[in-house]
């Protein structure tokens, strides 16, 4: 077998469309009828031996290839794949001999749990080791967590802001019935819960989400569903002192529609895996966006304004990827929402600029092996992110910033100019 070779890289479109190329050669004993094949699921695809291979005749038989009776001993064919596993083998005297198993691995290693549920595997945060209790926080990291929680609590008191620390549970913590590994006696996130004082207002709503009648996580994604985000947000709002009955009533008439989506896990395996999911119908935080710097992930800043919101107040969120789903809800609760994608790290300069009524730090359960910090600098994050963008990405973002300036100059004063000033000071350097 010449091809495929170990560790070759392909895109899914090629594998599903034109197919994977299988090339090799066969030299059978005289009189034998050998037929190479690819076995894919329950089907066999025979590979015709009709390719001239003078190199084989010279090197294997050590004979002159020109005019040799066994010159056409090679095969080459492209077989479209619809599975991540296939077999290469030979049929001889009506018997099949599988000689090679071929695996197609996605760009991310995935655990397939029960009933098709997908989970992270071998990720940088070592999710499996955290869940099984093999990876725990040492005394230094526990101290770092306590210092973070204590500093945040004091800052909130100084700025007269109600605050909460929301840890979005890892998928395996909530959907453990579908997860193939057994939970350890304790985990890093449970260590954080144990060391936190009551004044630290840590919320990790695992039991609340497990008790929900709605599906709270996506089948092919690491993130919670919109219903899961609402469940987690309500738990945090209780700590913030809001009337959660009134808030829940605000969402009681929400309509949902069914879509088929792959997600961050389903998109990174082969073949691409999808599942049916429910998303809000006609409701999106985008309709209230007042500013968006459009930077990918860390360093992104979003501001929403909604005069018809339930509460006339400012809410500042230092959040992570799970916060985006919450924005569809939180933008209807608070008249002003300032979201900074920082994974729970706190930029005191922004806190001083905004002086929110409510402060929410949000991180994801699998991130807790590294404590967030108070003393984070958004400016440094934007500078790093800007340096990593290509020319096309930079141009698109610069154009979007110009559109926001034009909109703001017509609609309102630049009350929250700090993120915008940071962006342009970085971009101009």
Short mmCIF file of C-alpha atoms in Angstrom, two decimals:
data_model
loop_
_atom_site.label_atom_id
_atom_site.label_comp_id
_atom_site.label_asym_id
_atom_site.label_seq_id
_atom_site.Cartn_x
_atom_site.Cartn_y
_atom_site.Cartn_z
CA UNK A 1 0.00 0.00 0.00
CA UNK A 2 1.52 3.33 -1.13
CA UNK A 3 -1.38 5.56 -0.14
CA UNK A 4 -2.93 6.65 2.13
CA UNK A 5 -0.01 7.28 4.47
CA UNK A 6 -0.10 7.73 8.20
CA UNK A 7 -0.82 11.28 9.40
CA UNK A 8 -1.84 12.59 5.99
CA UNK A 9 -4.18 15.59 6.20
CA UNK A 10 -7.44 15.87 4.24
CA UNK A 11 -10.49 18.09 4.37
CA UNK A 12 -13.91 16.58 4.94
CA UNK A 13 -15.24 17.82 1.60
CA UNK A 14 -12.60 15.80 -0.26
CA UNK A 15 -13.16 12.63 1.76
CA UNK A 16 -16.93 12.76 1.32
CA UNK A 17 -16.81 13.91 -2.30
CA UNK A 18 -13.97 12.75 -4.53
CA UNK A 19 -12.82 10.32 -1.87
CA UNK A 20 -9.63 8.95 -0.32
CA UNK A 21 -7.04 7.64 -2.79
CA UNK A 22 -5.92 4.05 -2.29
CA UNK A 23 -2.83 3.08 -4.27
CA UNK A 24 -0.62 0.02 -4.09
CA UNK A 25 0.35 -3.17 -5.84
CA UNK A 26 -0.25 -6.93 -5.71
CA UNK A 27 2.06 -9.77 -6.70
CA UNK A 28 0.15 -12.99 -6.20
CA UNK A 29 1.44 -16.50 -6.67
CA UNK A 30 1.05 -17.83 -10.17
CA UNK A 31 -2.47 -19.09 -10.74
CA UNK A 32 -3.94 -17.31 -7.70
CA UNK A 33 -6.80 -14.84 -8.09
CA UNK A 34 -6.38 -12.04 -5.59
CA UNK A 35 -8.72 -9.04 -5.51
CA UNK A 36 -7.84 -6.08 -3.25
CA UNK A 37 -10.81 -4.30 -1.69
CA UNK A 38 -11.89 -1.51 0.63
CA UNK A 39 -14.55 -2.57 3.11
CA UNK A 40 -16.61 0.38 4.28
CA UNK A 41 -19.42 -0.43 6.70
CA UNK A 42 -21.18 -3.39 5.05
CA UNK A 43 -20.00 -2.68 1.49
CA UNK A 44 -16.91 -3.83 -0.39
CA UNK A 45 -15.30 -1.76 -3.12
CA UNK A 46 -12.96 -3.81 -5.33
CA UNK A 47 -9.79 -2.12 -6.58
CA UNK A 48 -8.93 -3.04 -10.16
CA UNK A 49 -5.38 -4.26 -10.72
CA UNK A 50 -4.65 -2.46 -13.98
CA UNK A 51 -1.85 0.01 -13.24
CA UNK A 52 1.62 -0.36 -14.71
CA UNK A 53 4.24 -0.65 -11.94
CA UNK A 54 7.70 -1.06 -13.48
CA UNK A 55 9.24 0.01 -10.14
CA UNK A 56 7.75 -3.07 -8.47
CA UNK A 57 9.05 -5.44 -11.12
CA UNK A 58 12.55 -4.01 -10.84
CA UNK A 59 12.79 -3.71 -7.07
CA UNK A 60 10.72 -6.66 -5.84
CA UNK A 61 11.32 -9.27 -8.56
CA UNK A 62 14.69 -7.81 -9.61
CA UNK A 63 13.73 -8.33 -13.25
CA UNK A 64 13.52 -6.16 -16.34
CA UNK A 65 10.13 -4.41 -16.38
CA UNK A 66 9.75 -3.86 -20.13
CA UNK A 67 7.29 -6.39 -21.54
CA UNK A 68 7.09 -8.23 -18.22
CA UNK A 69 3.89 -10.36 -17.94
CA UNK A 70 3.20 -9.08 -14.44
CA UNK A 71 3.89 -5.41 -15.21
CA UNK A 72 0.26 -4.38 -14.60
CA UNK A 73 0.19 -5.28 -10.94
CA UNK A 74 -0.83 -1.92 -9.50
CA UNK A 75 -4.12 -0.39 -8.40
CA UNK A 76 -5.24 3.18 -7.79
CA UNK A 77 -8.77 4.31 -6.96
CA UNK A 78 -10.55 7.04 -5.01
CA UNK A 79 -13.24 5.78 -2.64
CA UNK A 80 -15.65 8.33 -1.04
CA UNK A 81 -15.89 7.76 2.71
CA UNK A 82 -18.93 8.14 4.93
CA UNK A 83 -17.38 6.64 8.05
CA UNK A 84 -14.31 7.35 10.15
CA UNK A 85 -13.15 3.71 9.80
CA UNK A 86 -12.55 1.40 6.85
CA UNK A 87 -10.56 -1.76 6.08
CA UNK A 88 -8.17 -2.63 3.28
CA UNK A 89 -7.86 -6.29 2.42
CA UNK A 90 -7.80 -9.07 -0.19
CA UNK A 91 -10.26 -11.62 -1.43
CA UNK A 92 -8.64 -14.96 -2.26
CA UNK A 93 -10.51 -18.16 -3.09
CA UNK A 94 -13.76 -16.53 -1.91
CA UNK A 95 -12.29 -15.72 1.50
CA UNK A 96 -11.74 -12.17 2.79
CA UNK A 97 -8.58 -11.14 4.61
CA UNK A 98 -8.64 -7.70 6.22
CA UNK A 99 -5.00 -6.63 6.41
CA UNK A 100 -5.21 -2.97 7.41
CA UNK A 101 -7.63 -0.80 9.39
CA UNK A 102 -7.69 2.88 8.51
CA UNK A 103 -8.93 5.57 10.89
CA UNK A 104 -9.88 9.14 9.99
CA UNK A 105 -9.32 11.39 13.00
CA UNK A 106 -10.86 14.84 13.30
CA UNK A 107 -8.88 17.92 14.29
CA UNK A 108 -10.10 17.45 17.86
CA UNK A 109 -10.26 14.22 19.81
CA UNK A 110 -13.79 13.45 20.89
CA UNK A 111 -15.38 11.06 23.36
CA UNK A 112 -18.61 9.53 22.11
CA UNK A 113 -20.84 8.92 25.08
CA UNK A 114 -24.14 7.11 25.32
CA UNK A 115 -26.91 7.81 22.78
CA UNK A 116 -24.55 9.76 20.52
CA UNK A 117 -23.62 12.49 23.02
CA UNK A 118 -20.20 14.00 22.30
CA UNK A 119 -17.68 15.22 24.89
CA UNK A 120 -14.20 16.73 24.87
CA UNK A 121 -11.17 14.45 25.05
CA UNK A 122 -7.46 15.17 25.34
CA UNK A 123 -8.07 18.95 25.50
CA UNK A 124 -5.58 21.42 26.99
CA UNK A 125 -7.67 21.68 30.16
CA UNK A 126 -7.60 17.88 30.64
CA UNK A 127 -11.36 17.61 31.08
CA UNK A 128 -11.34 13.84 31.60
CA UNK A 129 -8.65 14.02 34.28
CA UNK A 130 -10.56 16.80 36.06
CA UNK A 131 -13.83 14.85 36.08
CA UNK A 132 -12.22 11.62 37.27
CA UNK A 133 -10.34 13.46 40.02
CA UNK A 134 -6.88 12.62 38.68
CA UNK A 135 -6.11 16.31 38.19
CA UNK A 136 -6.77 18.53 41.21
CA UNK A 137 -5.78 22.03 42.32
CA UNK A 138 -2.61 22.22 44.41
CA UNK A 139 -2.30 24.64 47.33
CA UNK A 140 -0.89 27.41 45.12
CA UNK A 141 -3.84 27.30 42.72
CA UNK A 142 -6.34 27.11 45.57
CA UNK A 143 -4.69 30.16 47.10
CA UNK A 144 -4.87 31.95 43.76
CA UNK A 145 -8.59 31.18 43.56
CA UNK A 146 -9.24 32.46 47.07
CA UNK A 147 -7.29 35.65 46.40
CA UNK A 148 -9.29 36.20 43.20
CA UNK A 149 -12.65 35.66 44.88
CA UNK A 150 -11.72 37.83 47.84
CA UNK A 151 -10.36 40.66 45.70
CA UNK A 152 -13.46 40.62 43.52
CA UNK A 153 -15.72 40.70 46.57
CA UNK A 154 -13.88 43.75 47.94
CA UNK A 155 -13.99 45.52 44.58
CA UNK A 156 -17.73 44.97 44.29
CA UNK A 157 -18.20 46.39 47.79
CA UNK A 158 -16.02 49.40 46.91
CA UNK A 159 -18.02 50.16 43.76
CA UNK A 160 -21.37 49.41 45.45
CA UNK A 161 -22.08 46.69 42.89
CA UNK A 162 -23.99 43.50 43.55
CA UNK A 163 -21.76 40.73 42.25
CA UNK A 164 -21.69 37.03 41.46
CA UNK A 165 -19.18 34.51 40.10
CA UNK A 166 -20.95 32.13 37.74
CA UNK A 167 -19.08 28.95 36.78
CA UNK A 168 -20.87 27.40 33.81
CA UNK A 169 -20.76 23.67 34.55
CA UNK A 170 -18.85 21.35 32.27
CA UNK A 171 -21.09 19.22 30.10
CA UNK A 172 -19.96 15.98 31.75
CA UNK A 173 -20.83 17.31 35.23
CA UNK A 174 -24.47 17.83 34.24
CA UNK A 175 -24.91 15.09 31.64
CA UNK A 176 -22.94 12.46 33.58
CA UNK A 177 -25.43 9.71 32.67
CA UNK A 178 -24.23 9.99 29.07
CA UNK A 179 -20.53 10.21 29.95
CA UNK A 180 -18.46 7.01 29.83
CA UNK A 181 -16.12 7.96 32.72
CA UNK A 182 -16.95 7.75 36.41
CA UNK A 183 -16.71 10.93 38.43
CA UNK A 184 -13.95 11.13 41.04
CA UNK A 185 -14.64 11.75 44.72
CA UNK A 186 -13.80 15.42 44.16
CA UNK A 187 -12.99 17.64 41.18
CA UNK A 188 -11.21 21.00 40.76
CA UNK A 189 -14.46 22.94 40.45
CA UNK A 190 -15.73 21.33 43.66
CA UNK A 191 -12.49 22.37 45.35
CA UNK A 192 -13.24 25.97 44.35
CA UNK A 193 -16.79 25.71 45.71
CA UNK A 194 -15.46 24.33 49.01
CA UNK A 195 -12.85 27.07 49.55
CA UNK A 196 -15.22 29.93 48.66
CA UNK A 197 -16.83 31.93 51.45
CA UNK A 198 -20.49 32.93 51.34
CA UNK A 199 -19.54 36.54 50.56
CA UNK A 200 -17.77 35.37 47.39
CA UNK A 201 -21.14 34.53 45.77
CA UNK A 202 -19.90 31.57 43.74
CA UNK A 203 -22.60 29.89 41.65
CA UNK A 204 -22.07 26.47 40.05
CA UNK A 205 -25.62 25.34 39.18
CA UNK A 206 -25.07 21.64 38.46
CA UNK A 207 -28.01 20.30 40.49
CA UNK A 208 -30.31 23.02 39.24
CA UNK A 209 -29.48 22.15 35.64
CA UNK A 210 -29.82 18.42 36.26
CA UNK A 211 -33.31 19.02 37.64
CA UNK A 212 -34.41 21.06 34.62
CA UNK A 213 -37.13 19.54 32.47
CA UNK A 214 -35.47 21.09 29.40
CA UNK A 215 -32.35 19.85 27.64
CA UNK A 216 -29.63 22.11 29.01
CA UNK A 217 -26.65 21.06 26.86
CA UNK A 218 -26.14 20.59 23.14
CA UNK A 219 -25.51 17.05 21.91
CA UNK A 220 -22.60 17.92 19.58
CA UNK A 221 -21.19 20.94 21.40
CA UNK A 222 -19.41 21.72 24.67
CA UNK A 223 -21.77 24.60 25.47
CA UNK A 224 -25.13 24.77 27.16
CA UNK A 225 -28.35 25.32 25.21
CA UNK A 226 -30.35 28.53 25.45
CA UNK A 227 -32.49 26.83 28.10
CA UNK A 228 -29.31 25.85 29.94
CA UNK A 229 -28.01 29.42 29.75
CA UNK A 230 -31.30 30.71 31.13
CA UNK A 231 -31.11 28.18 33.97
CA UNK A 232 -27.56 29.21 34.87
CA UNK A 233 -28.34 32.91 34.60
CA UNK A 234 -31.35 32.63 36.92
CA UNK A 235 -29.14 30.98 39.53
CA UNK A 236 -26.70 33.89 39.32
CA UNK A 237 -29.49 36.49 39.43
CA UNK A 238 -30.74 35.04 42.71
CA UNK A 239 -27.34 35.80 44.23
CA UNK A 240 -27.42 39.28 42.68
CA UNK A 241 -30.68 39.92 44.53
CA UNK A 242 -33.03 40.20 41.53
CA UNK A 243 -36.64 39.07 41.49
CA UNK A 244 -36.16 35.83 39.57
CA UNK A 245 -39.93 35.24 39.39
CA UNK A 246 -40.32 38.47 37.42
CA UNK A 247 -37.31 37.57 35.30
CA UNK A 248 -38.66 34.09 34.52
CA UNK A 249 -41.99 35.63 33.61
CA UNK A 250 -40.18 37.87 31.14
CA UNK A 251 -39.06 34.78 29.22
CA UNK A 252 -42.22 32.71 29.61
CA UNK A 253 -43.59 33.59 26.16
CA UNK A 254 -40.35 32.89 24.28
CA UNK A 255 -40.82 30.74 21.20
CA UNK A 256 -38.27 28.26 19.93
CA UNK A 257 -37.64 26.59 16.59
CA UNK A 258 -35.82 23.40 15.77
CA UNK A 259 -32.58 23.49 13.78
CA UNK A 260 -29.94 20.91 12.89
CA UNK A 261 -26.47 21.93 14.04
CA UNK A 262 -23.04 20.35 14.47
CA UNK A 263 -21.39 22.55 17.10
CA UNK A 264 -17.76 22.83 18.18
CA UNK A 265 -17.48 19.06 18.69
CA UNK A 266 -19.53 17.78 15.76
CA UNK A 267 -17.65 20.04 13.33
CA UNK A 268 -14.26 18.61 14.31
CA UNK A 269 -14.84 14.93 13.73
CA UNK A 270 -15.33 12.91 10.57
CA UNK A 271 -17.90 12.53 9.28
CA UNK A 272 -19.38 15.76 10.63
CA UNK A 273 -21.96 15.01 13.31
CA UNK A 274 -25.17 16.98 13.78
CA UNK A 275 -28.13 16.95 16.15
CA UNK A 276 -31.48 18.67 16.44
CA UNK A 277 -31.40 21.71 18.70
CA UNK A 278 -33.89 24.36 19.83
CA UNK A 279 -33.00 28.04 19.39
CA UNK A 280 -35.02 31.19 20.16
CA UNK A 281 -37.33 32.26 17.38
CA UNK A 282 -37.10 35.98 16.60
CA UNK A 283 -35.11 36.93 19.71
CA UNK A 284 -31.45 37.94 19.57
CA UNK A 285 -29.24 40.25 21.60
CA UNK A 286 -28.00 41.62 18.25
CA UNK A 287 -31.04 43.90 18.01
CA UNK A 288 -29.83 45.83 21.07
CA UNK A 289 -26.11 45.93 20.28
CA UNK A 290 -24.72 49.43 20.72
CA UNK A 291 -21.07 48.52 20.13
CA UNK A 292 -19.08 45.44 19.11
CA UNK A 293 -15.35 45.36 18.42
CA UNK A 294 -15.77 42.03 16.55
CA UNK A 295 -12.53 40.55 17.86
CA UNK A 296 -12.67 36.74 18.00
CA UNK A 297 -13.03 35.30 21.53
CA UNK A 298 -10.72 36.81 24.18
CA UNK A 299 -10.62 40.60 23.92
CA UNK A 300 -14.07 41.03 22.44
CA UNK A 301 -16.23 43.83 23.81
CA UNK A 302 -20.00 44.07 23.32
CA UNK A 303 -22.36 46.74 24.63
CA UNK A 304 -26.15 46.49 24.48
CA UNK A 305 -28.75 49.12 25.32
CA UNK A 306 -32.43 48.32 25.75
CA UNK A 307 -34.71 51.04 27.11
CA UNK A 308 -37.55 48.53 27.50
CA UNK A 309 -35.55 46.15 29.69
CA UNK A 310 -36.96 44.87 32.97
CA UNK A 311 -34.47 46.76 35.15
CA UNK A 312 -33.00 50.20 34.47
CA UNK A 313 -29.44 49.39 35.49
CA UNK A 314 -25.95 48.66 34.20
CA UNK A 315 -24.62 45.11 34.22
CA UNK A 316 -20.93 44.49 33.55
CA UNK A 317 -20.00 40.94 32.55
CA UNK A 318 -16.45 39.63 32.43
CA UNK A 319 -17.37 36.38 30.74
CA UNK A 320 -16.40 33.51 28.48
CA UNK A 321 -17.89 31.72 25.47
CA UNK A 322 -20.90 30.59 27.53
CA UNK A 323 -21.92 34.22 28.06
CA UNK A 324 -22.94 34.73 24.42
CA UNK A 325 -25.99 32.51 24.83
CA UNK A 326 -26.88 34.37 28.03
CA UNK A 327 -26.86 37.71 26.17
CA UNK A 328 -30.20 36.89 24.56
CA UNK A 329 -31.65 36.97 28.09
CA UNK A 330 -29.51 39.42 30.02
CA UNK A 331 -30.04 42.11 27.35
CA UNK A 332 -33.76 42.04 28.18
CA UNK A 333 -33.16 42.22 31.93
CA UNK A 334 -30.77 45.18 32.17
CA UNK A 335 -31.08 48.41 30.21
CA UNK A 336 -27.30 48.45 29.66
CA UNK A 337 -25.00 45.46 29.39
CA UNK A 338 -21.24 45.68 28.88
CA UNK A 339 -19.72 42.31 28.03
CA UNK A 340 -15.95 41.73 28.00
CA UNK A 341 -14.71 38.32 26.83
CA UNK A 342 -12.05 37.68 29.46
CA UNK A 343 -12.99 34.26 30.94
CA UNK A 344 -13.73 35.84 34.33
CA UNK A 345 -10.55 37.96 34.51
CA UNK A 346 -11.30 41.45 35.85
CA UNK A 347 -10.05 44.72 34.32
CA UNK A 348 -10.36 47.28 37.13
CA UNK A 349 -10.02 50.18 34.67
CA UNK A 350 -13.22 49.11 32.91
CA UNK A 351 -14.94 48.58 36.25
CA UNK A 352 -14.01 52.13 37.21
CA UNK A 353 -15.18 53.45 33.82
CA UNK A 354 -18.55 51.70 33.83
CA UNK A 355 -19.34 51.64 37.60
CA UNK A 356 -22.04 49.00 37.15
CA UNK A 357 -24.99 48.30 39.38
CA UNK A 358 -24.40 44.59 38.83
CA UNK A 359 -21.10 42.78 38.23
CA UNK A 360 -21.02 39.23 36.89
CA UNK A 361 -17.81 37.24 36.45
CA UNK A 362 -18.42 34.15 34.35
CA UNK A 363 -16.05 31.33 33.49
CA UNK A 364 -16.42 27.74 32.33
CA UNK A 365 -16.01 24.72 34.57
CA UNK A 366 -13.13 23.20 32.62
CA UNK A 367 -11.13 26.47 32.98
CA UNK A 368 -10.91 26.36 36.78
CA UNK A 369 -7.54 24.60 36.84
CA UNK A 370 -6.13 28.10 36.30
CA UNK A 371 -7.56 30.82 38.54
CA UNK A 372 -8.69 34.08 36.88
CA UNK A 373 -7.05 37.31 38.04
CA UNK A 374 -8.05 40.77 39.21
CA UNK A 375 -5.61 42.98 37.37
CA UNK A 376 -6.32 41.81 33.84
CA UNK A 377 -5.65 44.39 31.11
CA UNK A 378 -8.06 44.39 28.18
CA UNK A 379 -5.64 46.64 26.29
CA UNK A 380 -2.94 43.94 26.39
CA UNK A 381 -5.41 41.30 25.22
CA UNK A 382 -6.58 43.43 22.29
CA UNK A 383 -2.99 44.20 21.31
CA UNK A 384 -2.13 40.49 21.30
CA UNK A 385 -5.25 39.58 19.35
CA UNK A 386 -4.71 42.39 16.83
CA UNK A 387 -1.14 41.22 16.18
CA UNK A 388 -2.43 37.74 15.32
CA UNK A 389 -4.97 38.85 12.69
CA UNK A 390 -4.26 38.82 8.96
CA UNK A 391 -4.68 41.89 6.74
CA UNK A 392 -8.17 40.94 5.58
CA UNK A 393 -9.42 40.38 9.14
CA UNK A 394 -7.94 43.69 10.26
CA UNK A 395 -9.55 45.58 7.39
CA UNK A 396 -12.98 44.12 8.17
CA UNK A 397 -12.69 45.11 11.84
CA UNK A 398 -11.49 48.65 11.03
CA UNK A 399 -14.48 49.14 8.72
CA UNK A 400 -16.85 47.94 11.45
CA UNK A 401 -15.34 50.38 13.95
CA UNK A 402 -15.94 53.24 11.55
CA UNK A 403 -19.59 52.24 11.28
CA UNK A 404 -19.95 52.28 15.06
CA UNK A 405 -18.41 55.76 15.32
CA UNK A 406 -20.82 57.06 12.69
CA UNK A 407 -23.77 55.47 14.49
CA UNK A 408 -22.73 56.81 17.88
CA UNK A 409 -22.14 60.34 16.60
CA UNK A 410 -25.77 60.43 15.47
CA UNK A 411 -27.44 58.57 18.33
CA UNK A 412 -25.67 59.35 21.58
CA UNK A 413 -22.55 60.52 23.38
CA UNK A 414 -19.54 58.19 23.60
CA UNK A 415 -20.27 57.36 27.22
CA UNK A 416 -18.42 54.05 27.05
CA UNK A 417 -15.51 55.21 24.94
CA UNK A 418 -12.85 53.25 26.84
CA UNK A 419 -13.03 50.02 24.75
CA UNK A 420 -13.10 52.05 21.54
CA UNK A 421 -10.13 54.17 22.58
CA UNK A 422 -8.20 51.00 23.47
CA UNK A 423 -8.96 49.49 20.09
CA UNK A 424 -7.75 52.48 18.10
CA UNK A 425 -4.67 53.05 20.26
CA UNK A 426 -3.66 49.43 19.57
CA UNK A 427 -4.60 49.55 15.89
CA UNK A 428 -2.61 52.77 15.30
CA UNK A 429 0.54 51.20 16.75
#
